[in-house]
Amino acid sequence: MPTSRSYRDSCGIARALDVVGERWALLVVRELLFAPQRFSELRHALPHISSNLLADRLRELEHNGVIRRGLAPAEGPQVYELTEWGRKLEPILLALGDWGIDAPQPPPPTVLSATSVLIFLQGVARPDPAAPPMTCRLELDGRVWTVRLASGRVQVQPGEPTTADVSLRAEPKTLNALLADPATLATACADGSAAVVGDLSAIGRLLHAVNDPWPSDGHTSVS
Amino acid sequence: MPTSRSYRDSCGIARALDVVGERWALLVVRELLFAPQRFSELRHALPHISSNLLADRLRELEHNGVIRRGLAPAEGPQVYELTEWGRKLEPILLALGDWGIDAPQPPPPTVLSATSVLIFLQGVARPDPAAPPMTCRLELDGRVWTVRLASGRVQVQPGEPTTADVSLRAEPKTLNALLADPATLATACADGSAAVVGDLSAIGRLLHAVNDPWPSDGHTSVS
DNA sequence: CAGGATCCTTAGCGATACTG
DNA sequence: CAGTATCGCTAAGGATCCTG
């Protein structure tokens, strides 16, 4: 049974919270920021939410016009995606995440979704604007992403790149650890927690863009 | 008993929600955006929250470093105020409120706090930059605010102005109605729902700044 | 009266099991 | 895979009662 509880407050803030203020709602939106996702992918990204609650949240968010059930792309699986209005939450969520970095760390074990690492990567990486463009294929939790470094910016897109300098497969937590300390890349490759195909130095450039940004401005990992 | 429920997610967004994601928390922060407030003032601004829950939220927000118990200003009453970190939520809340304007309106009767109207006023009023500066004294729900229109900007501050062109006393809902339709000002004064002292045309300029902004960009009231 | 604390009830949450 | 059904638990909501 979905929630139907309102602040009964005319303020825009309260009305926004009537829509996305319920528990888990904004984390579901977070997971949809970069790409549509299936029910099972959302469950994997948010392992602590129960299936009935996720179903409730999806129903409510759909009913309120924040997400929609994906118009199945040629017999593809059922997916959930943000509406135009829902997409406008992106800058707000990014700002909230930036604010939350200073919050006390929750006690481990904690979870880290692929989307979370990509948000972090896109948010704080500042590649050398002078360096030549680069394309990286990332495989996280079984999904493929295209990451482009070009003209001082990082661009994350869902799906396979048409061409790439390098491919990296790892768990989100492993990638986060690499972003925090690029020196562990060799170890991660050796023990199999990271699998690299192609130009290894390109991965170095990617990790470098986070740790030695142009210009420098703090943050070294999600944690 | 305060809540201690975590998403156990390393993402900054989830960690932010661990701190301000519980019900009512962000509305408490909203009420503190412009000025410290007392327990009873918060209860009045948020009439649908129960007293124990408000006490819980204040405790949690204090414990997490978002608010602090006011260092009583010379034997004044106990107040709650935002910390430095808490204050950084301001732009995020304003953006969220802007987003929430497009949400479906909750069924009446709804509530509207003084802070909510002031947020709206400061957010959308675009006074004529060429017009001379003006100071307005606002009395809402028994508290006094200073509103300055100068060089194309609106500035809201708590407390009595040192000098003012005009003073307006009304309920927040009345002021909101006036912002939506300045033509009702005469009626509101006549039936006593609004009390004006000083230059009546200055109030007209204030309401005008919301309805005929420089340059025009939408929105006519909180609702 | 401000600033809570202490009940009690209900509804949302969380975990598990189950189904098309 | 994509949910639904069930159920115990806990937070929210509401009222009342305390204490300065």
CSV table of C-alpha atoms (C1' of nucleotides) in Angstrom, one decimal:
chain,number,residue,atom,x,y,z
A,1,MET,CA,0.0,0.0,0.0
A,2,PRO,CA,1.6,3.2,-1.1
A,3,THR,CA,2.1,6.1,1.2
A,4,SER,CA,-0.4,9.0,1.1
A,5,ARG,CA,0.8,11.4,3.7
A,6,SER,CA,1.1,15.2,3.1
A,7,TYR,CA,2.6,18.1,5.0
A,8,ARG,CA,-0.4,20.1,3.9
A,9,ASP,CA,1.9,23.1,3.5
A,10,SER,CA,1.7,25.4,0.5
A,11,CYS,CA,5.4,26.1,0.4
A,12,GLY,CA,7.2,24.7,-2.6
A,13,ILE,CA,9.7,23.0,-0.3
A,14,ALA,CA,7.0,21.1,1.5
A,15,ARG,CA,5.3,20.2,-1.7
A,16,ALA,CA,8.5,18.9,-3.1
A,17,LEU,CA,8.9,16.7,0.0
A,18,ASP,CA,5.4,15.5,-0.4
A,19,VAL,CA,6.6,14.0,-3.6
A,20,VAL,CA,10.2,12.9,-3.0
A,21,GLY,CA,10.5,13.2,0.8
A,22,GLU,CA,9.5,9.6,1.7
A,23,ARG,CA,12.2,7.2,2.6
A,24,TRP,CA,14.2,5.8,-0.3
A,25,ALA,CA,12.5,8.0,-2.9
A,26,LEU,CA,15.5,10.3,-3.6
A,27,LEU,CA,17.9,7.3,-3.7
A,28,VAL,CA,15.7,5.8,-6.4
A,29,VAL,CA,15.9,9.0,-8.3
A,30,ARG,CA,19.7,9.0,-7.8
A,31,GLU,CA,19.9,5.6,-9.4
A,32,LEU,CA,18.0,6.8,-12.5
A,33,LEU,CA,20.2,9.9,-13.0
A,34,PHE,CA,22.4,8.4,-15.6
A,35,ALA,CA,20.3,5.8,-17.2
A,36,PRO,CA,16.9,4.0,-17.0
A,37,GLN,CA,17.1,0.9,-14.7
A,38,ARG,CA,15.2,-2.2,-14.3
A,39,PHE,CA,13.5,-3.4,-11.1
A,40,SER,CA,16.3,-5.9,-10.3
A,41,GLU,CA,19.0,-3.4,-11.0
A,42,LEU,CA,17.5,-1.0,-8.5
A,43,ARG,CA,17.3,-3.7,-6.0
A,44,HIS,CA,20.9,-4.5,-6.5
A,45,ALA,CA,22.0,-0.9,-6.3
A,46,LEU,CA,19.9,-0.4,-3.1
A,47,PRO,CA,20.2,-3.8,-1.4
A,48,HIS,CA,18.7,-2.6,1.9
A,49,ILE,CA,15.3,-1.7,0.5
A,50,SER,CA,12.7,-4.4,0.6
A,51,SER,CA,11.0,-5.4,-2.7
A,52,ASN,CA,7.5,-4.3,-1.6
A,53,LEU,CA,8.8,-0.9,-0.5
A,54,LEU,CA,10.6,-0.4,-3.8
A,55,ALA,CA,7.5,-1.3,-5.7
A,56,ASP,CA,5.6,1.2,-3.6
A,57,ARG,CA,8.1,4.0,-4.2
A,58,LEU,CA,8.2,3.3,-7.9
A,59,ARG,CA,4.4,3.5,-8.0
A,60,GLU,CA,4.3,6.7,-6.1
A,61,LEU,CA,7.0,8.4,-8.1
A,62,GLU,CA,5.3,7.3,-11.3
A,63,HIS,CA,2.0,8.6,-10.0
A,64,ASN,CA,3.5,11.9,-9.1
A,65,GLY,CA,5.2,12.3,-12.5
A,66,VAL,CA,8.8,12.0,-11.4
A,67,ILE,CA,9.5,8.7,-13.2
A,68,ARG,CA,7.8,6.7,-15.9
A,69,ARG,CA,7.7,3.1,-16.9
A,70,GLY,CA,10.1,3.0,-19.8
A,71,LEU,CA,8.6,2.8,-23.3
A,72,ALA,CA,10.2,-0.6,-23.9
A,73,PRO,CA,12.8,0.0,-26.6
A,74,ALA,CA,12.0,-2.7,-29.2
A,75,GLU,CA,11.0,-5.6,-27.0
A,76,GLY,CA,13.6,-4.7,-24.3
A,77,PRO,CA,13.0,-5.4,-20.7
A,78,GLN,CA,10.8,-3.2,-18.6
A,79,VAL,CA,12.7,-0.1,-17.2
A,80,TYR,CA,12.0,2.9,-15.1
A,81,GLU,CA,13.3,6.3,-16.2
A,82,LEU,CA,13.1,9.9,-15.1
A,83,THR,CA,10.5,12.3,-16.6
A,84,GLU,CA,11.5,15.8,-17.7
A,85,TRP,CA,10.4,17.0,-14.3
A,86,GLY,CA,12.2,14.3,-12.5
A,87,ARG,CA,15.4,15.1,-14.4
A,88,LYS,CA,15.3,18.6,-12.9
A,89,LEU,CA,16.2,17.1,-9.6
A,90,GLU,CA,19.7,16.3,-10.9
A,91,PRO,CA,21.5,19.5,-9.8
A,92,ILE,CA,19.7,19.4,-6.5
A,93,LEU,CA,20.8,15.9,-5.8
A,94,LEU,CA,24.3,16.6,-6.8
A,95,ALA,CA,24.4,19.6,-4.4
A,96,LEU,CA,22.9,17.5,-1.7
A,97,GLY,CA,25.6,14.9,-2.2
A,98,ASP,CA,28.3,17.5,-2.0
A,99,TRP,CA,26.8,18.7,1.3
A,100,GLY,CA,26.5,15.2,2.6
A,101,ILE,CA,30.2,14.5,2.1
A,102,ASP,CA,30.8,16.3,5.3
A,103,ALA,CA,28.3,14.1,7.2
A,104,PRO,CA,29.6,11.5,9.7
A,105,GLN,CA,30.4,8.3,7.9
A,106,PRO,CA,27.9,5.5,8.6
A,107,PRO,CA,29.4,2.4,10.3
A,108,PRO,CA,30.6,-0.2,7.8
A,109,PRO,CA,29.7,-2.4,6.1
A,110,THR,CA,28.3,0.2,3.7
A,111,VAL,CA,27.1,-0.1,0.2
A,112,LEU,CA,28.2,1.8,-2.9
A,113,SER,CA,26.3,1.7,-6.2
A,114,ALA,CA,27.7,2.1,-9.6
A,115,THR,CA,25.7,5.3,-10.1
A,116,SER,CA,27.1,6.7,-6.9
A,117,VAL,CA,30.7,6.3,-8.0
A,118,LEU,CA,29.9,7.7,-11.4
A,119,ILE,CA,28.3,10.8,-9.8
A,120,PHE,CA,31.4,11.2,-7.8
A,121,LEU,CA,33.6,10.7,-10.8
A,122,GLN,CA,31.8,13.2,-12.9
A,123,GLY,CA,31.5,15.7,-10.1
A,124,VAL,CA,35.0,16.0,-8.9
A,125,ALA,CA,37.2,14.9,-11.8
A,126,ARG,CA,39.0,17.8,-13.5
A,127,PRO,CA,41.1,16.5,-16.3
A,128,ASP,CA,43.9,18.6,-17.8
A,129,PRO,CA,42.1,20.7,-20.5
A,130,ALA,CA,45.2,20.6,-22.6
A,131,ALA,CA,45.4,16.8,-22.7
A,132,PRO,CA,44.0,15.0,-25.8
A,133,PRO,CA,40.5,13.5,-25.5
A,134,MET,CA,40.1,10.0,-24.1
A,135,THR,CA,37.3,7.4,-24.0
A,136,CYS,CA,37.0,4.8,-21.3
A,137,ARG,CA,34.7,1.8,-21.2
A,138,LEU,CA,33.6,1.0,-17.6
A,139,GLU,CA,31.9,-2.2,-16.6
A,140,LEU,CA,30.3,-1.9,-13.2
A,141,ASP,CA,27.9,-4.4,-11.7
A,142,GLY,CA,27.4,-5.9,-15.1
A,143,ARG,CA,26.4,-2.7,-16.8
A,144,VAL,CA,28.6,-0.9,-19.3
A,145,TRP,CA,29.2,2.9,-19.2
A,146,THR,CA,31.1,5.2,-21.5
A,147,VAL,CA,33.3,7.8,-19.8
A,148,ARG,CA,34.8,10.6,-22.0
A,149,LEU,CA,37.5,13.0,-20.8
A,150,ALA,CA,37.6,15.9,-23.2
A,151,SER,CA,38.4,19.6,-22.9
A,152,GLY,CA,38.6,19.6,-19.1
A,153,ARG,CA,35.3,17.9,-18.6
A,154,VAL,CA,34.1,14.4,-17.8
A,155,GLN,CA,31.1,13.0,-19.5
A,156,VAL,CA,29.3,9.8,-18.4
A,157,GLN,CA,26.9,8.0,-20.6
A,158,PRO,CA,25.2,4.6,-20.4
A,159,GLY,CA,26.0,1.9,-22.9
A,160,GLU,CA,29.0,0.7,-25.0
A,161,PRO,CA,31.3,3.2,-26.5
A,162,THR,CA,31.8,3.0,-30.3
A,163,THR,CA,35.5,3.1,-29.6
A,164,ALA,CA,37.6,3.3,-26.5
A,165,ASP,CA,41.2,3.7,-25.4
A,166,VAL,CA,40.7,1.4,-22.5
A,167,SER,CA,38.2,-0.8,-20.7
A,168,LEU,CA,38.0,-1.3,-16.9
A,169,ARG,CA,35.8,-3.9,-15.1
A,170,ALA,CA,35.6,-3.7,-11.4
A,171,GLU,CA,33.1,-3.5,-8.5
A,172,PRO,CA,32.0,0.1,-7.6
A,173,LYS,CA,33.8,-0.2,-4.3
A,174,THR,CA,37.0,-1.2,-6.0
A,175,LEU,CA,36.8,1.7,-8.5
A,176,ASN,CA,36.2,4.0,-5.5
A,177,ALA,CA,39.3,2.7,-3.8
A,178,LEU,CA,41.3,3.3,-7.0
A,179,LEU,CA,40.0,6.8,-7.2
A,180,ALA,CA,41.1,7.3,-3.6
A,181,ASP,CA,44.5,5.8,-4.2
A,182,PRO,CA,45.6,5.3,-7.8
A,183,ALA,CA,48.7,3.6,-6.6
A,184,THR,CA,46.7,0.4,-5.9
A,185,LEU,CA,45.8,-0.1,-9.5
A,186,ALA,CA,48.6,-2.6,-10.1
A,187,THR,CA,47.6,-4.6,-7.0
A,188,ALA,CA,43.9,-4.6,-8.1
A,189,CYS,CA,44.8,-5.9,-11.5
A,190,ALA,CA,47.0,-8.5,-10.1
A,191,ASP,CA,44.4,-10.0,-7.7
A,192,GLY,CA,41.7,-9.8,-10.3
A,193,SER,CA,39.5,-7.2,-8.5
A,194,ALA,CA,40.1,-5.0,-11.5
A,195,ALA,CA,40.3,-6.1,-15.1
A,196,VAL,CA,41.9,-3.7,-17.6
A,197,VAL,CA,42.0,-4.1,-21.3
A,198,GLY,CA,43.8,-1.6,-23.5
A,199,ASP,CA,45.9,1.4,-22.6
A,200,LEU,CA,46.7,1.0,-18.9
A,201,SER,CA,48.0,4.5,-18.7
A,202,ALA,CA,44.6,5.9,-19.8
A,203,ILE,CA,43.2,4.5,-16.6
A,204,GLY,CA,46.0,6.3,-14.8
A,205,ARG,CA,44.9,9.6,-16.5
A,206,LEU,CA,41.3,9.0,-15.3
A,207,LEU,CA,42.3,8.4,-11.7
A,208,HIS,CA,44.7,11.2,-11.9
A,209,ALA,CA,42.0,13.6,-13.0
A,210,VAL,CA,40.3,13.0,-9.6
A,211,ASN,CA,43.4,13.1,-7.4
A,212,ASP,CA,45.3,15.9,-9.1
A,213,PRO,CA,42.6,18.0,-10.6
A,214,TRP,CA,43.0,21.1,-12.8
A,215,PRO,CA,42.8,23.2,-10.7
A,216,SER,CA,42.9,21.4,-7.3
A,217,ASP,CA,39.8,21.6,-5.1
A,218,GLY,CA,39.6,18.9,-2.5
A,219,HIS,CA,37.8,15.5,-2.2
A,220,THR,CA,39.6,12.3,-2.9
A,221,SER,CA,36.8,9.6,-2.9
A,222,VAL,CA,33.2,9.1,-2.1
A,223,SER,CA,34.0,8.4,1.5
B,1,MET,CA,13.5,8.5,21.3
B,2,PRO,CA,15.3,9.9,18.3
B,3,THR,CA,15.6,8.0,15.1
B,4,SER,CA,18.8,6.1,14.3
B,5,ARG,CA,18.2,4.6,10.9
B,6,SER,CA,20.8,4.7,8.3
B,7,TYR,CA,20.9,3.9,4.6
B,8,ARG,CA,24.3,2.4,5.1
B,9,ASP,CA,25.4,3.9,1.8
B,10,SER,CA,28.7,5.6,1.3
B,11,CYS,CA,27.3,8.0,-1.3
B,12,GLY,CA,27.1,11.6,-0.2
B,13,ILE,CA,23.5,11.8,-1.2
B,14,ALA,CA,22.6,8.9,1.1
B,15,ARG,CA,24.7,10.3,3.9
B,16,ALA,CA,23.0,13.7,3.6
B,17,LEU,CA,19.6,11.9,3.8
B,18,ASP,CA,20.8,10.0,6.9
B,19,VAL,CA,21.0,13.5,8.5
B,20,VAL,CA,18.1,15.5,7.0
B,21,GLY,CA,16.1,12.8,5.3
B,22,GLU,CA,13.7,12.0,8.2
B,23,ARG,CA,10.3,13.4,8.1
B,24,TRP,CA,10.0,17.1,9.0
B,25,ALA,CA,13.8,17.6,9.3
B,26,LEU,CA,14.1,19.8,6.2
B,27,LEU,CA,11.0,21.8,7.1
B,28,VAL,CA,12.6,22.6,10.4
B,29,VAL,CA,15.7,23.7,8.6
B,30,ARG,CA,13.5,25.8,6.3
B,31,GLU,CA,12.1,27.7,9.3
B,32,LEU,CA,15.6,28.5,10.5
B,33,LEU,CA,16.9,29.9,7.2
B,34,PHE,CA,16.2,33.5,8.0
B,35,ALA,CA,16.5,33.6,11.8
B,36,PRO,CA,16.8,31.6,14.9
B,37,GLN,CA,13.5,30.4,16.2
B,38,ARG,CA,12.1,29.2,19.5
B,39,PHE,CA,10.4,25.9,20.1
B,40,SER,CA,6.9,27.5,20.2
B,41,GLU,CA,7.6,29.5,17.0
B,42,LEU,CA,8.5,26.3,15.2
B,43,ARG,CA,5.4,24.6,16.5
B,44,HIS,CA,3.3,27.5,15.2
B,45,ALA,CA,5.0,27.5,11.8
B,46,LEU,CA,4.6,23.7,11.5
B,47,PRO,CA,1.2,23.1,13.2
B,48,HIS,CA,1.0,19.5,12.0
B,49,ILE,CA,4.0,18.2,13.7
B,50,SER,CA,3.5,16.8,17.2
B,51,SER,CA,5.6,18.3,20.0
B,52,ASN,CA,7.5,15.1,20.8
B,53,LEU,CA,8.4,14.6,17.2
B,54,LEU,CA,9.6,18.2,17.0
B,55,ALA,CA,11.7,17.7,20.1
B,56,ASP,CA,13.2,14.5,18.5
B,57,ARG,CA,14.0,16.2,15.3
B,58,LEU,CA,15.7,19.2,17.1
B,59,ARG,CA,17.8,16.7,19.1
B,60,GLU,CA,18.8,14.8,16.1
B,61,LEU,CA,19.6,17.8,14.0
B,62,GLU,CA,21.6,19.2,16.9
B,63,HIS,CA,23.4,16.0,17.4
B,64,ASN,CA,24.3,15.8,13.7
B,65,GLY,CA,25.6,19.4,13.7
B,66,VAL,CA,23.0,20.9,11.5
B,67,ILE,CA,21.5,23.2,14.2
B,68,ARG,CA,22.6,24.3,17.6
B,69,ARG,CA,20.8,25.6,20.7
B,70,GLY,CA,21.2,29.3,20.5
B,71,LEU,CA,23.7,30.9,22.7
B,72,ALA,CA,21.1,32.9,24.5
B,73,PRO,CA,21.6,36.6,23.5
B,74,ALA,CA,21.7,38.3,26.8
B,75,GLU,CA,19.1,36.5,28.9
B,76,GLY,CA,16.9,36.0,25.8
B,77,PRO,CA,14.7,32.9,25.4
B,78,GLN,CA,16.1,29.6,24.2
B,79,VAL,CA,16.4,29.5,20.4
B,80,TYR,CA,17.5,27.1,17.8
B,81,GLU,CA,19.7,28.2,14.9
B,82,LEU,CA,21.6,26.8,12.0
B,83,THR,CA,25.2,25.9,12.2
B,84,GLU,CA,27.7,26.9,9.5
B,85,TRP,CA,27.2,23.5,7.9
B,86,GLY,CA,23.4,23.7,8.3
B,87,ARG,CA,23.4,27.1,6.6
B,88,LYS,CA,24.9,25.5,3.5
B,89,LEU,CA,21.6,23.8,2.9
B,90,GLU,CA,20.0,27.1,2.0
B,91,PRO,CA,20.6,27.1,-1.8
B,92,ILE,CA,19.6,23.4,-1.9
B,93,LEU,CA,16.3,24.1,-0.1
B,94,LEU,CA,15.6,27.1,-2.4
B,95,ALA,CA,16.2,24.9,-5.5
B,96,LEU,CA,14.0,22.2,-4.1
B,97,GLY,CA,11.3,24.7,-3.4
B,98,ASP,CA,11.5,26.0,-6.9
B,99,TRP,CA,11.2,22.4,-8.2
B,100,GLY,CA,8.3,21.7,-5.9
B,101,ILE,CA,6.2,24.6,-7.3
B,102,ASP,CA,5.3,22.3,-10.1
B,103,ALA,CA,4.1,19.6,-7.8
B,104,PRO,CA,0.3,18.9,-7.5
B,105,GLN,CA,-1.2,21.2,-4.9
B,106,PRO,CA,-2.1,19.5,-1.6
B,107,PRO,CA,-5.9,19.6,-0.8
B,108,PRO,CA,-6.8,22.5,1.4
B,109,PRO,CA,-6.8,23.6,4.1
B,110,THR,CA,-3.1,24.1,3.8
B,111,VAL,CA,-0.6,25.9,6.0
B,112,LEU,CA,1.8,28.7,5.1
B,113,SER,CA,4.5,29.9,7.5
B,114,ALA,CA,6.0,33.4,7.5
B,115,THR,CA,9.4,31.9,6.5
B,116,SER,CA,7.8,30.3,3.5
B,117,VAL,CA,6.3,33.5,2.2
B,118,LEU,CA,9.6,35.3,2.8
B,119,ILE,CA,11.5,32.7,0.9
B,120,PHE,CA,9.1,33.1,-1.9
B,121,LEU,CA,9.3,36.9,-1.7
B,122,GLN,CA,13.1,36.9,-1.7
B,123,GLY,CA,13.3,34.3,-4.5
B,124,VAL,CA,11.0,35.7,-7.1
B,125,ALA,CA,10.8,39.5,-6.5
B,126,ARG,CA,12.8,41.4,-9.1
B,127,PRO,CA,12.5,45.1,-8.3
B,128,ASP,CA,13.3,47.8,-10.8
B,129,PRO,CA,17.1,48.3,-10.4
B,130,ALA,CA,16.6,52.0,-11.4
B,131,ALA,CA,14.1,52.7,-8.6
B,132,PRO,CA,15.4,54.2,-5.3
B,133,PRO,CA,16.1,51.9,-2.4
B,134,MET,CA,13.2,51.2,0.0
B,135,THR,CA,12.9,49.6,3.4
B,136,CYS,CA,9.7,47.8,4.5
B,137,ARG,CA,8.9,46.5,8.0
B,138,LEU,CA,6.9,43.3,7.9
B,139,GLU,CA,5.1,41.8,10.9
B,140,LEU,CA,4.1,38.2,10.4
B,141,ASP,CA,2.8,35.9,13.0
B,142,GLY,CA,4.0,38.3,15.7
B,143,ARG,CA,7.6,38.5,14.4
B,144,VAL,CA,9.1,41.5,12.8
B,145,TRP,CA,11.2,41.4,9.6
B,146,THR,CA,13.1,43.9,7.6
B,147,VAL,CA,12.8,43.8,3.9
B,148,ARG,CA,15.0,46.0,1.7
B,149,LEU,CA,14.6,46.6,-2.0
B,150,ALA,CA,17.8,48.0,-3.4
B,151,SER,CA,19.6,47.9,-6.7
B,152,GLY,CA,17.4,45.2,-8.2
B,153,ARG,CA,17.6,42.9,-5.2
B,154,VAL,CA,15.4,41.9,-2.2
B,155,GLN,CA,17.0,41.3,1.1
B,156,VAL,CA,15.2,39.8,4.1
B,157,GLN,CA,16.5,40.2,7.6
B,158,PRO,CA,15.0,39.4,11.0
B,159,GLY,CA,14.3,42.1,13.5
B,160,GLU,CA,13.2,45.7,13.5
B,161,PRO,CA,14.5,48.1,10.8
B,162,THR,CA,16.3,51.2,12.1
B,163,THR,CA,14.1,53.1,9.7
B,164,ALA,CA,11.4,52.1,7.3
B,165,ASP,CA,9.2,53.6,4.5
B,166,VAL,CA,6.3,51.5,5.5
B,167,SER,CA,5.1,48.8,7.9
B,168,LEU,CA,2.8,46.0,7.0
B,169,ARG,CA,1.2,43.6,9.5
B,170,ALA,CA,-0.7,40.6,8.1
B,171,GLU,CA,-1.0,36.8,8.3
B,172,PRO,CA,1.4,35.0,6.0
B,173,LYS,CA,-1.5,33.7,3.9
B,174,THR,CA,-2.8,37.2,3.5
B,175,LEU,CA,0.5,38.5,2.3
B,176,ASN,CA,0.7,35.6,-0.1
B,177,ALA,CA,-2.7,36.5,-1.5
B,178,LEU,CA,-1.5,40.1,-1.8
B,179,LEU,CA,1.6,38.9,-3.7
B,180,ALA,CA,-0.7,36.9,-6.0
B,181,ASP,CA,-3.0,39.8,-6.6
B,182,PRO,CA,-1.9,43.3,-5.5
B,183,ALA,CA,-5.2,44.7,-6.4
B,184,THR,CA,-6.7,43.3,-3.2
B,185,LEU,CA,-4.6,45.5,-1.0
B,186,ALA,CA,-7.3,48.1,-0.5
B,187,THR,CA,-9.8,45.4,0.5
B,188,ALA,CA,-7.4,43.7,2.9
B,189,CYS,CA,-6.7,47.1,4.6
B,190,ALA,CA,-10.4,47.8,4.8
B,191,ASP,CA,-11.4,44.5,6.4
B,192,GLY,CA,-8.4,44.6,8.8
B,193,SER,CA,-6.6,41.5,7.5
B,194,ALA,CA,-3.7,43.8,6.6
B,195,ALA,CA,-2.6,46.8,8.6
B,196,VAL,CA,-0.4,49.3,6.8
B,197,VAL,CA,1.4,52.3,8.4
B,198,GLY,CA,3.4,54.7,6.3
B,199,ASP,CA,3.8,55.0,2.6
B,200,LEU,CA,1.1,52.8,1.1
B,201,SER,CA,2.6,53.1,-2.4
B,202,ALA,CA,5.8,51.5,-1.1
B,203,ILE,CA,3.8,48.3,-0.4
B,204,GLY,CA,2.5,48.6,-4.0
B,205,ARG,CA,6.1,48.7,-5.2
B,206,LEU,CA,7.0,45.6,-3.2
B,207,LEU,CA,4.0,43.6,-4.5
B,208,HIS,CA,4.8,45.0,-8.0
B,209,ALA,CA,8.3,43.6,-7.8
B,210,VAL,CA,6.9,40.1,-7.6
B,211,ASN,CA,4.1,40.5,-10.2
B,212,ASP,CA,5.9,42.6,-12.8
B,213,PRO,CA,9.5,41.6,-12.3
B,214,TRP,CA,12.6,43.1,-14.0
B,215,PRO,CA,12.9,41.1,-16.2
B,216,SER,CA,9.8,39.0,-16.2
B,217,ASP,CA,10.3,35.2,-15.4
B,218,GLY,CA,7.1,33.5,-14.2
B,219,HIS,CA,5.6,32.7,-10.7
B,220,THR,CA,2.9,34.7,-9.1
B,221,SER,CA,2.6,33.3,-5.6
B,222,VAL,CA,3.6,30.4,-3.4
B,223,SER,CA,0.7,28.4,-4.7
C,1,DC,C1',2.9,29.9,29.0
C,2,DA,C1',7.2,27.9,27.0
C,3,DG,C1',9.5,23.6,26.6
C,4,DG,C1',9.2,19.7,26.7
C,5,DA,C1',8.3,14.4,28.6
C,6,DT,C1',5.0,10.3,28.6
C,7,DC,C1',1.7,7.8,27.1
C,8,DC,C1',-1.1,5.2,23.4
C,9,DT,C1',-2.6,4.2,18.5
C,10,DT,C1',-1.8,3.9,13.7
C,11,DA,C1',0.6,3.6,9.6
C,12,DG,C1',4.8,3.1,7.2
C,13,DC,C1',8.9,0.2,7.2
C,14,DG,C1',11.7,-4.1,7.0
C,15,DA,C1',12.3,-9.0,6.3
C,16,DT,C1',10.8,-13.2,4.5
C,17,DA,C1',8.1,-16.0,1.8
C,18,DC,C1',5.5,-16.7,-2.2
C,19,DT,C1',3.5,-16.2,-7.2
C,20,DG,C1',2.8,-15.3,-12.4
D,1,DC,C1',12.6,-11.4,-13.4
D,2,DA,C1',9.2,-8.5,-11.4
D,3,DG,C1',6.8,-8.0,-8.5
D,4,DT,C1',2.8,-9.4,-4.4
D,5,DA,C1',1.4,-11.2,0.3
D,6,DT,C1',2.1,-11.5,5.0
D,7,DC,C1',3.7,-10.2,9.3
D,8,DG,C1',6.4,-8.2,13.3
D,9,DC,C1',8.6,-3.8,14.4
D,10,DT,C1',9.3,0.9,14.8
D,11,DA,C1',8.6,5.6,13.7
D,12,DA,C1',4.9,9.0,13.1
D,13,DG,C1',0.8,11.2,14.9
D,14,DG,C1',-2.1,12.8,18.5
D,15,DA,C1',-3.4,13.7,23.3
D,16,DT,C1',-2.3,14.5,27.8
D,17,DC,C1',0.6,15.6,31.6
D,18,DC,C1',4.6,17.5,33.8
D,19,DT,C1',8.1,21.3,35.2
D,20,DG,C1',10.3,25.8,35.2
